[in-house]
Amino acid sequence: MTAKAWKAVLSAAEAAKSRSIAGLFEDDTRAERYSLVASDMLFDYSKTALDDTARETLIQLAHAAGVEDARRSMFTGEKINASENRAALHTALRNLNGPPVFVDGVDVMPDLRETFERMKAFAKMVRDGRIAGQGGAITDVINIGIGGSDLGPAMAVRALTPYHDGPRCHFVSNVDGADLADTLSNLAPETTLVIVSSKTFTTIETMTNASSVQKWMARSVTDPSAQFAAVSTAKERTAAFGIPTERVFGFADWVGGRYSIWGPIGLSLMIAIGAERFGEFLEGGARMDAHFATTALDRNMPAMLALIGIWHHQGMGYPTRAVLPYEHRLSRLPAYLQQLEMESNGKSVGVDGEALSHGGGPIVWGEPGTNGQHAFFQLLHQGNQIVPCEFLIASRGHEPELTRHHELLQANCLAQSEALMCGRDLEETLSLFPGHEMTDDDIEKQARQRVFPGNRPSVTLAYPKLTPRILGQIIALYEHRVFVEGVILGLNSFDQWGVELGKEIAKSLFPVFEEREPTRAQNGSTRLLASFLTKQSEDI
Ligand code: F6P
């Protein structure tokens, strides 16, 4: 059934390859007809080559792939993560007042509520000084974690800086000692709280960093364990590490690492902004869930965002997608989305064990505007590769005294999407060289280099202001987008087998470095590099 639907999408895309996006605006209702509003956010996808036929083929593809059924299965706790035999219930974490949700016949909501209350009490006591370090009130919190146990809170704490009224937060993820050393260099162990965040509590980077911080603290704090907390599904391991049970915040294995910011992995965020703001963040996520769960696909923001992604990657053949937040505080959003999208959908084999007939998700990358404009936007405008762009922009900033900055930001954001679409042809470019003292040949040569081909697609997400609620909506929007894309492509968005092999080889290579025996490396190139690296470290 999907084969026919795919065929229709691909032939619509073929027809669109020669279509002028700007030309589609001859229909002066286009912007309204190719945009939608959900929960205060406007999603404009009119600057794409989609026409009514193409859009309809995409929606039919989503129907044929069973998106609506899959959506229901996710929300009701079915084990949709088949390769790990788990549900994917991150939506339950942000809907604490919602109806019962059953996994293996057990309602998971009471446990979630209890953990949330414990998090709230803990965060409150850290913020008001009742939980203190040996040297007094906690001034700094270090979250030690990596991947989903780092990117979510690190991104959100930065995004919500205007609401940050708790202790300073730091995030150490890299096993590179530089990350830890640079963070610790400005901190006082006596007033620092360490949260070790790891779903499995086995991740080598996190456990190595956690042990080193423990030693750092033990040099000046009598009982370091009193200044440690843990977030994990593995309670025996947190106990073995010496973290008291009352400081351990658990979550179930049906919360995927990259979907985990809504629960205890968000503890550092809750300490930073307070439980009330954190609650607003959850409400934002839940609002997007309600929209996603109940809205017809053609008016459904996550579904349309996913379908446009499929249109660009599978249909038009564009290999990458740029995420461009015109919101400086979303500077970690591209990195967050790289994990969310590429760890979820960067796959080539489907749930049926067969090679995916239409491939997996695209490469996702990006950087905040306007900085990106002065770096890689050259390629976006004039390079050979077409990169569909996703712009994010707020109506208002948080700095009333700097509204001029925000107006410039908005003008730049909209200018870029217009320039990408409209471009500037040779004729117009030539007209910019009036009466120049150059030969016609030279003028043309110069002008050709200044031509903008245009017809480059983009979508824009506009929202009122980057509040906790809006951030929750944005993250949930992207989560559901990834889900819909995964369902349509026929893959499991909730496992990540592709990260395992490198971890295994690193484990076997570690003794090569620890014992300085490069000849034990299996492969010629690895041996050469290991010899060079071990020798250099001896020489210096
Ligand atoms: O290596 C990938 C991964 O398993 C991610 O999926 C996860 O977010 C990250 O590592 C951290 O895992 P953990 O929370 O178990 O330390």
XYZ file of C-alpha atoms and ligand atoms in Angstrom:
556
model
C 0.000 0.000 0.000
C 2.816 2.437 0.785
C 4.562 1.597 -2.509
C 1.795 3.299 -4.467
C 1.792 6.277 -2.107
C 5.572 6.614 -2.366
C 5.349 6.490 -6.142
C 2.888 9.368 -6.096
C 5.162 11.435 -3.817
C 8.228 10.778 -5.954
C 6.468 11.678 -9.159
C 5.090 14.855 -7.546
C 8.648 15.689 -6.490
C 9.932 15.054 -10.001
C 7.349 17.489 -11.332
C 8.353 20.044 -8.694
C 12.043 20.039 -9.614
C 11.519 22.607 -12.343
C 8.909 24.601 -10.422
C 9.569 28.165 -9.309
C 8.790 28.517 -5.622
C 8.498 32.293 -5.928
C 6.122 31.760 -8.853
C 3.741 29.862 -6.556
C 3.049 33.168 -4.814
C 1.041 34.319 -7.806
C -1.657 32.702 -5.737
C -1.971 35.423 -3.157
C -3.578 33.072 -0.660
C -0.541 30.784 -0.707
C 1.050 31.971 2.537
C -2.198 31.329 4.435
C -2.868 28.017 2.718
C 0.654 26.740 3.275
C 1.051 27.631 6.917
C -0.598 26.526 10.119
C -0.969 27.673 13.676
C -0.815 25.505 16.786
C -0.506 26.623 20.386
C 0.631 30.190 19.615
C 3.188 29.055 17.052
C 3.075 29.721 13.342
C 4.628 27.246 10.959
C 5.092 28.685 7.490
C 5.985 26.177 4.797
C 4.890 28.272 1.841
C 8.489 28.835 0.677
C 8.752 25.252 -0.574
C 7.939 23.796 -3.984
C 4.891 21.983 -2.633
C 1.687 22.460 -4.553
C -1.729 21.099 -3.659
C -1.140 17.825 -5.482
C 2.228 17.246 -3.878
C 0.889 18.047 -0.420
C -1.966 15.632 -0.929
C 0.421 12.844 -1.998
C 2.415 13.379 1.195
C -0.663 13.221 3.369
C -1.778 10.064 1.596
C 1.676 8.608 2.230
C 1.311 9.319 5.942
C -2.108 7.641 5.954
C -0.799 4.655 4.027
C 2.131 4.283 6.430
C -0.301 4.157 9.352
C 0.832 7.323 11.121
C -2.462 7.724 12.963
C -2.404 4.169 14.334
C 1.260 4.451 15.263
C 0.542 7.721 17.050
C -2.131 6.056 19.150
C 0.195 3.138 19.891
C 2.876 5.497 21.145
C 0.610 7.489 23.446
C -1.011 4.377 24.904
C 2.250 2.681 25.873
C 2.440 -0.082 23.264
C 5.919 -1.531 22.833
C 6.720 0.352 19.664
C 10.473 0.123 20.301
C 10.411 -3.442 19.045
C 14.149 -4.162 18.954
C 14.358 -3.429 22.680
C 10.834 -4.635 23.477
C 9.972 -1.298 25.107
C 7.305 1.362 24.948
C 8.328 4.935 24.126
C 6.417 6.930 26.687
C 8.253 10.209 27.128
C 4.874 11.878 26.546
C 3.675 10.518 29.918
C 6.447 12.457 31.704
C 4.944 15.768 30.674
C 1.329 14.891 31.209
C 1.397 14.227 34.921
C -2.271 15.100 35.361
C -3.206 12.915 32.437
C -5.132 9.644 32.397
C -3.578 6.326 33.453
C -1.066 4.862 31.011
C -0.413 1.148 31.211
C 2.798 -0.721 30.515
C 2.562 -4.481 31.024
C -0.779 -3.921 32.748
C 0.626 -1.459 35.309
C -0.362 2.212 35.412
C 2.930 4.117 35.225
C 1.515 7.509 36.220
C 1.640 7.207 40.051
C 5.393 6.472 39.918
C 6.008 9.385 37.586
C 4.106 11.740 39.876
C 5.965 10.527 42.938
C 9.372 11.023 41.276
C 8.320 14.464 40.094
C 7.329 15.432 43.654
C 10.708 14.197 44.930
C 12.498 16.189 42.241
C 10.500 19.263 43.184
C 11.302 18.915 46.874
C 14.986 18.336 46.129
C 15.247 21.256 43.706
C 13.481 23.549 46.149
C 15.804 22.612 48.992
C 18.892 23.101 46.818
C 17.595 26.501 45.727
C 16.672 27.716 49.203
C 19.818 26.392 50.862
C 18.282 23.633 52.970
C 20.355 21.188 50.958
C 23.800 22.701 51.249
C 27.410 21.752 50.737
C 30.059 21.589 53.423
C 30.826 25.252 52.727
C 27.226 26.501 52.744
C 24.474 27.007 50.170
C 25.010 25.375 46.798
C 26.377 27.919 44.347
C 27.092 25.588 41.434
C 25.575 22.419 40.024
C 27.499 20.153 37.673
C 25.499 17.769 35.531
C 27.722 14.909 34.442
C 26.212 13.013 31.546
C 26.510 12.615 27.801
C 24.176 12.385 24.810
C 20.592 12.451 26.002
C 21.793 12.807 29.571
C 23.484 16.086 28.711
C 22.210 17.726 25.545
C 18.627 18.270 26.711
C 19.321 20.027 30.009
C 22.402 21.808 28.608
C 20.383 23.168 25.692
C 17.371 24.086 27.830
C 19.320 25.758 30.644
C 20.975 27.984 28.061
C 17.692 28.597 26.243
C 15.979 29.697 29.438
C 18.730 31.951 30.794
C 16.261 34.803 31.522
C 14.419 32.488 33.936
C 17.556 31.138 35.619
C 17.421 32.208 39.257
C 18.921 29.133 40.915
C 22.566 28.120 41.340
C 24.838 28.262 38.301
C 24.711 25.108 36.157
C 27.602 23.453 34.362
C 27.571 20.489 32.037
C 30.458 18.090 31.687
C 30.039 15.448 29.021
C 33.278 14.806 27.159
C 35.733 12.202 28.413
C 38.399 14.662 27.285
C 39.807 15.804 30.623
C 39.786 19.342 29.291
C 36.019 19.488 29.699
C 36.200 18.547 33.351
C 39.340 20.536 34.169
C 38.022 23.748 32.607
C 34.739 23.392 34.457
C 36.253 22.582 37.829
C 38.892 25.300 37.611
C 36.369 27.955 38.649
C 34.383 25.979 41.188
C 34.573 25.556 44.949
C 34.018 21.895 45.876
C 32.501 22.905 49.227
C 29.498 24.566 47.562
C 29.134 22.390 44.466
C 26.431 19.792 43.864
C 27.152 17.028 41.359
C 24.349 15.275 39.500
C 25.509 12.128 37.758
C 23.017 11.608 34.953
C 23.132 8.333 33.106
C 20.238 6.124 32.163
C 22.424 3.017 32.264
C 25.042 4.243 34.755
C 27.626 2.376 32.686
C 28.542 4.992 30.074
C 32.314 5.184 30.199
C 32.590 8.937 29.668
C 30.121 9.685 32.455
C 31.477 7.165 34.921
C 35.052 8.362 34.336
C 34.071 11.999 34.826
C 31.985 11.130 37.896
C 34.898 9.289 39.541
C 37.290 12.136 38.833
C 34.871 14.690 40.298
C 34.446 12.500 43.344
C 38.237 12.573 43.869
C 38.345 16.336 43.305
C 35.667 16.826 45.904
C 37.194 14.387 48.378
C 40.293 16.590 48.549
C 38.384 19.263 50.468
C 34.968 17.831 51.408
C 34.713 15.286 54.215
C 31.678 13.462 52.822
C 31.485 13.965 49.044
C 28.510 11.606 48.711
C 26.429 14.223 50.563
C 27.014 16.527 47.589
C 26.162 13.986 44.913
C 22.846 13.039 43.377
C 22.120 10.598 40.567
C 19.596 10.274 37.791
C 19.381 6.770 36.419
C 17.314 3.683 35.713
C 19.994 1.522 37.386
C 19.551 1.863 41.130
C 21.994 -0.904 42.116
C 24.738 0.851 40.195
C 24.013 4.247 41.734
C 24.135 2.601 45.163
C 27.434 0.897 44.310
C 28.807 4.303 43.331
C 27.926 5.507 46.826
C 25.017 7.819 46.103
C 22.397 7.727 48.885
C 19.017 6.362 47.762
C 17.143 9.530 48.698
C 19.318 11.402 46.191
C 18.621 8.995 43.331
C 15.913 9.901 40.847
C 14.870 6.981 38.730
C 13.096 6.617 35.447
C 11.916 3.672 33.425
C 13.634 2.106 30.433
C 10.762 3.229 28.216
C 12.111 6.774 28.341
C 14.724 6.956 25.587
C 17.884 8.909 26.433
C 17.274 11.586 23.804
C 13.640 11.925 24.917
C 14.434 12.178 28.606
C 14.676 15.890 29.395
C 11.085 15.913 30.669
C 11.826 13.759 33.710
C 14.699 13.453 36.184
C 17.308 14.090 33.483
C 15.879 17.627 33.606
C 16.800 17.962 37.293
C 19.556 20.516 36.639
C 17.057 22.552 34.593
C 14.549 22.390 37.436
C 17.187 23.563 39.908
C 18.102 26.397 37.538
C 14.622 27.754 36.830
C 12.542 26.355 39.691
C 9.792 23.743 39.734
C 7.067 26.151 38.648
C 8.857 27.158 35.441
C 9.825 23.554 34.862
C 6.126 22.723 35.146
C 5.388 25.317 32.448
C 8.008 23.657 30.262
C 6.191 20.327 30.715
C 2.854 22.015 29.970
C 4.305 23.287 26.704
C 5.303 19.753 25.743
C 1.876 18.444 26.734
C 0.160 21.129 24.652
C 2.068 20.009 21.588
C 1.194 16.392 22.432
C -2.498 17.261 22.547
C -2.225 19.026 19.193
C -0.290 16.137 17.655
C -2.583 13.465 19.059
C -5.865 15.018 17.984
C -5.310 17.085 14.854
C -5.871 15.852 11.324
C -2.580 15.321 9.530
C -2.937 18.199 7.080
C -3.274 20.694 9.988
C -0.893 18.848 12.252
C 2.343 20.737 12.835
C 4.665 17.821 13.651
C 3.167 15.722 10.860
C 3.554 18.498 8.280
C 7.090 19.239 9.449
C 7.923 15.547 9.015
C 6.273 15.348 5.601
C 8.159 18.385 4.376
C 11.368 16.768 5.605
C 10.510 13.665 3.589
C 9.610 15.806 0.615
C 13.014 17.468 0.671
C 15.171 14.454 1.501
C 13.450 11.508 -0.137
C 11.514 13.458 -2.768
C 13.850 16.194 -3.914
C 17.035 14.347 -2.945
C 18.542 17.045 -0.708
C 20.978 15.245 1.590
C 21.048 17.636 4.540
C 18.858 20.058 6.422
C 19.972 23.174 8.292
C 18.321 24.292 11.532
C 18.839 28.012 11.962
C 17.500 29.471 15.194
C 17.408 33.264 15.092
C 17.524 33.024 18.847
C 20.978 33.120 20.334
C 19.924 31.183 23.416
C 18.970 28.258 21.202
C 22.604 27.880 20.222
C 22.622 24.259 21.408
C 19.368 23.389 19.622
C 21.152 22.165 16.464
C 23.350 19.842 18.560
C 20.297 18.655 20.486
C 18.438 17.976 17.243
C 21.431 16.195 15.789
C 21.053 13.580 18.486
C 17.257 13.587 18.417
C 16.995 13.268 14.646
C 20.121 11.432 13.597
C 20.322 8.952 16.485
C 16.623 8.234 15.952
C 16.343 8.098 12.186
C 19.918 7.832 10.898
C 19.318 4.235 9.860
C 19.285 2.108 6.742
C 17.475 -1.035 7.923
C 13.803 -1.060 8.829
C 11.826 -2.710 11.613
C 11.270 -5.653 9.270
C 15.037 -6.246 9.035
C 15.085 -5.220 5.377
C 17.022 -2.361 3.810
C 14.848 0.752 3.888
C 13.337 1.260 0.453
C 13.570 5.033 0.717
C 16.491 5.436 3.088
C 16.573 7.038 6.519
C 16.566 10.612 7.776
C 18.885 13.373 6.516
C 21.992 14.937 8.006
C 20.946 17.733 10.335
C 23.204 20.640 11.156
C 23.002 24.299 11.974
C 24.028 27.322 13.954
C 22.201 30.366 15.240
C 21.533 33.283 12.949
C 22.860 35.851 12.434
C 26.280 34.281 13.067
C 25.751 31.617 10.420
C 25.127 34.346 7.832
C 28.741 35.388 8.160
C 29.994 31.842 7.818
C 28.267 29.108 5.813
C 25.331 31.024 4.333
C 27.521 31.661 1.271
C 27.046 27.985 0.398
C 23.350 28.081 1.219
C 22.840 30.867 -1.303
C 25.296 30.024 -4.057
C 26.680 26.531 -3.446
C 25.927 23.556 -5.657
C 24.073 21.706 -2.959
C 20.607 22.780 -2.018
C 20.083 22.764 1.738
C 16.503 23.145 2.934
C 16.579 25.539 5.872
C 14.463 25.662 9.011
C 14.345 29.103 10.561
C 13.138 29.782 14.097
C 12.271 33.289 15.237
C 10.400 34.912 18.140
C 8.045 37.898 18.053
C 9.762 39.305 21.106
C 13.087 39.018 22.841
C 13.668 39.214 26.566
C 15.521 42.519 26.402
C 13.034 45.418 26.187
C 15.933 47.862 26.176
C 17.354 46.156 23.079
C 14.296 45.975 20.832
C 16.303 47.409 17.953
C 18.487 44.289 18.123
C 15.446 42.098 17.937
C 14.002 44.004 14.998
C 17.297 43.583 13.163
C 17.276 39.890 14.019
C 13.774 39.497 12.608
C 14.649 41.447 9.461
C 17.698 39.273 8.920
C 15.776 36.046 9.434
C 13.042 36.925 6.969
C 15.557 38.412 4.528
C 17.439 35.142 4.378
C 14.420 32.997 3.558
C 13.319 35.520 0.940
C 16.790 35.708 -0.597
C 17.042 31.919 -0.700
C 13.730 31.713 -2.498
C 13.861 34.721 -4.817
C 17.552 34.857 -5.624
C 18.758 37.452 -8.126
C 19.131 36.628 -11.801
C 21.826 37.729 -14.230
C 19.768 40.477 -15.798
C 19.078 42.149 -12.482
C 22.652 41.638 -11.377
C 23.973 43.245 -14.579
C 21.813 46.257 -13.901
C 23.821 46.804 -10.720
C 26.903 47.694 -12.790
C 25.772 50.921 -14.496
C 28.449 52.912 -16.268
C 31.253 50.938 -14.774
C 34.682 51.373 -16.345
C 34.924 47.739 -17.353
C 34.499 45.867 -20.590
C 31.171 44.166 -21.119
C 32.949 40.829 -20.831
C 34.420 41.758 -17.489
C 31.113 43.076 -16.234
C 29.405 39.849 -17.197
C 32.154 37.775 -15.605
C 31.770 39.748 -12.400
C 27.997 39.693 -12.522
C 27.812 35.929 -12.962
C 29.633 35.482 -9.673
C 27.066 37.682 -8.005
C 24.021 35.850 -9.289
C 21.833 34.108 -6.721
C 20.091 31.109 -8.263
C 17.275 31.260 -5.712
C 14.480 28.686 -5.650
C 15.942 27.308 -2.414
C 13.312 26.079 0.022
C 12.903 26.949 3.654
C 10.329 26.747 6.408
C 9.945 29.113 9.339
C 8.691 28.488 12.843
C 7.601 31.712 14.552
C 6.610 31.903 18.207
C 5.786 34.703 20.658
C 8.788 34.517 23.002
C 11.192 31.832 24.165
C 9.464 31.045 27.454
C 9.646 27.667 29.228
C 6.238 26.809 27.743
C 7.298 27.647 24.196
C 10.553 25.734 24.574
C 8.517 22.713 25.667
C 6.346 23.073 22.581
C 9.326 23.354 20.270
C 11.061 20.268 21.647
C 7.882 18.174 21.579
C 7.236 19.381 18.024
C 10.607 18.050 16.913
C 10.189 14.793 18.835
C 6.917 14.073 17.065
C 8.353 15.122 13.744
C 11.071 12.495 14.175
C 8.441 9.925 15.144
C 6.243 10.579 12.099
C 9.279 10.507 9.809
C 10.383 7.184 11.346
C 6.941 5.618 10.910
C 6.773 6.660 7.276
C 10.292 5.434 6.551
C 9.522 2.142 8.326
C 12.290 2.320 10.936
C 12.442 2.225 14.729
C 13.163 5.768 15.956
C 13.793 4.616 19.519
C 16.852 2.381 19.355
C 20.449 3.292 18.441
C 22.438 0.178 17.599
C 24.770 2.237 15.442
C 26.551 3.704 18.453
C 27.634 0.346 19.839
C 30.479 -0.852 17.619
C 32.687 2.169 18.242
C 32.148 1.761 21.993
C 33.213 -1.912 21.814
C 36.356 -1.158 19.825
C 37.251 1.713 22.177
C 37.045 -0.727 25.071
C 39.407 -3.151 23.383
C 41.783 -0.355 22.346
C 41.996 1.203 25.780
C 44.737 -1.226 27.001
C 46.785 -0.330 23.897
C 47.055 3.183 25.318
C 46.989 2.351 29.003
C 49.774 -0.201 28.659
C 51.472 1.591 25.768
C 51.484 -1.400 23.478
C 50.521 -0.049 20.062
C 51.529 -3.268 18.325
C 48.508 -4.930 19.902
C 46.170 -2.858 17.710
C 44.497 -5.029 15.101
C 44.561 -2.813 12.066
C 47.552 -1.263 10.261
C 46.260 2.283 10.291
C 45.170 2.021 13.926
C 48.631 0.607 14.817
C 50.379 3.460 13.027
C 48.279 6.085 14.746
C 48.564 4.394 18.133
C 52.379 4.206 17.756
C 52.549 7.866 16.872
C 50.285 8.912 19.727
C 51.952 6.801 22.411
C 55.438 7.785 21.238
C 54.622 11.486 21.115
C 53.218 11.382 24.624
C 56.506 9.848 25.882
C 58.680 12.385 24.081
C 57.059 15.473 25.553
O 25.840 6.227 23.078
C 24.547 6.646 22.852
C 23.755 6.739 24.112
O 23.318 5.488 24.510
C 22.593 7.702 23.942
O 21.501 7.139 23.338
C 22.383 8.167 25.322
O 21.628 9.344 25.365
C 23.807 8.357 25.775
O 24.507 7.295 25.168
C 24.023 8.345 27.256
O 23.607 7.145 27.837
P 23.419 7.034 29.395
O 22.357 8.008 29.778
O 23.026 5.616 29.639
O 24.713 7.378 30.052
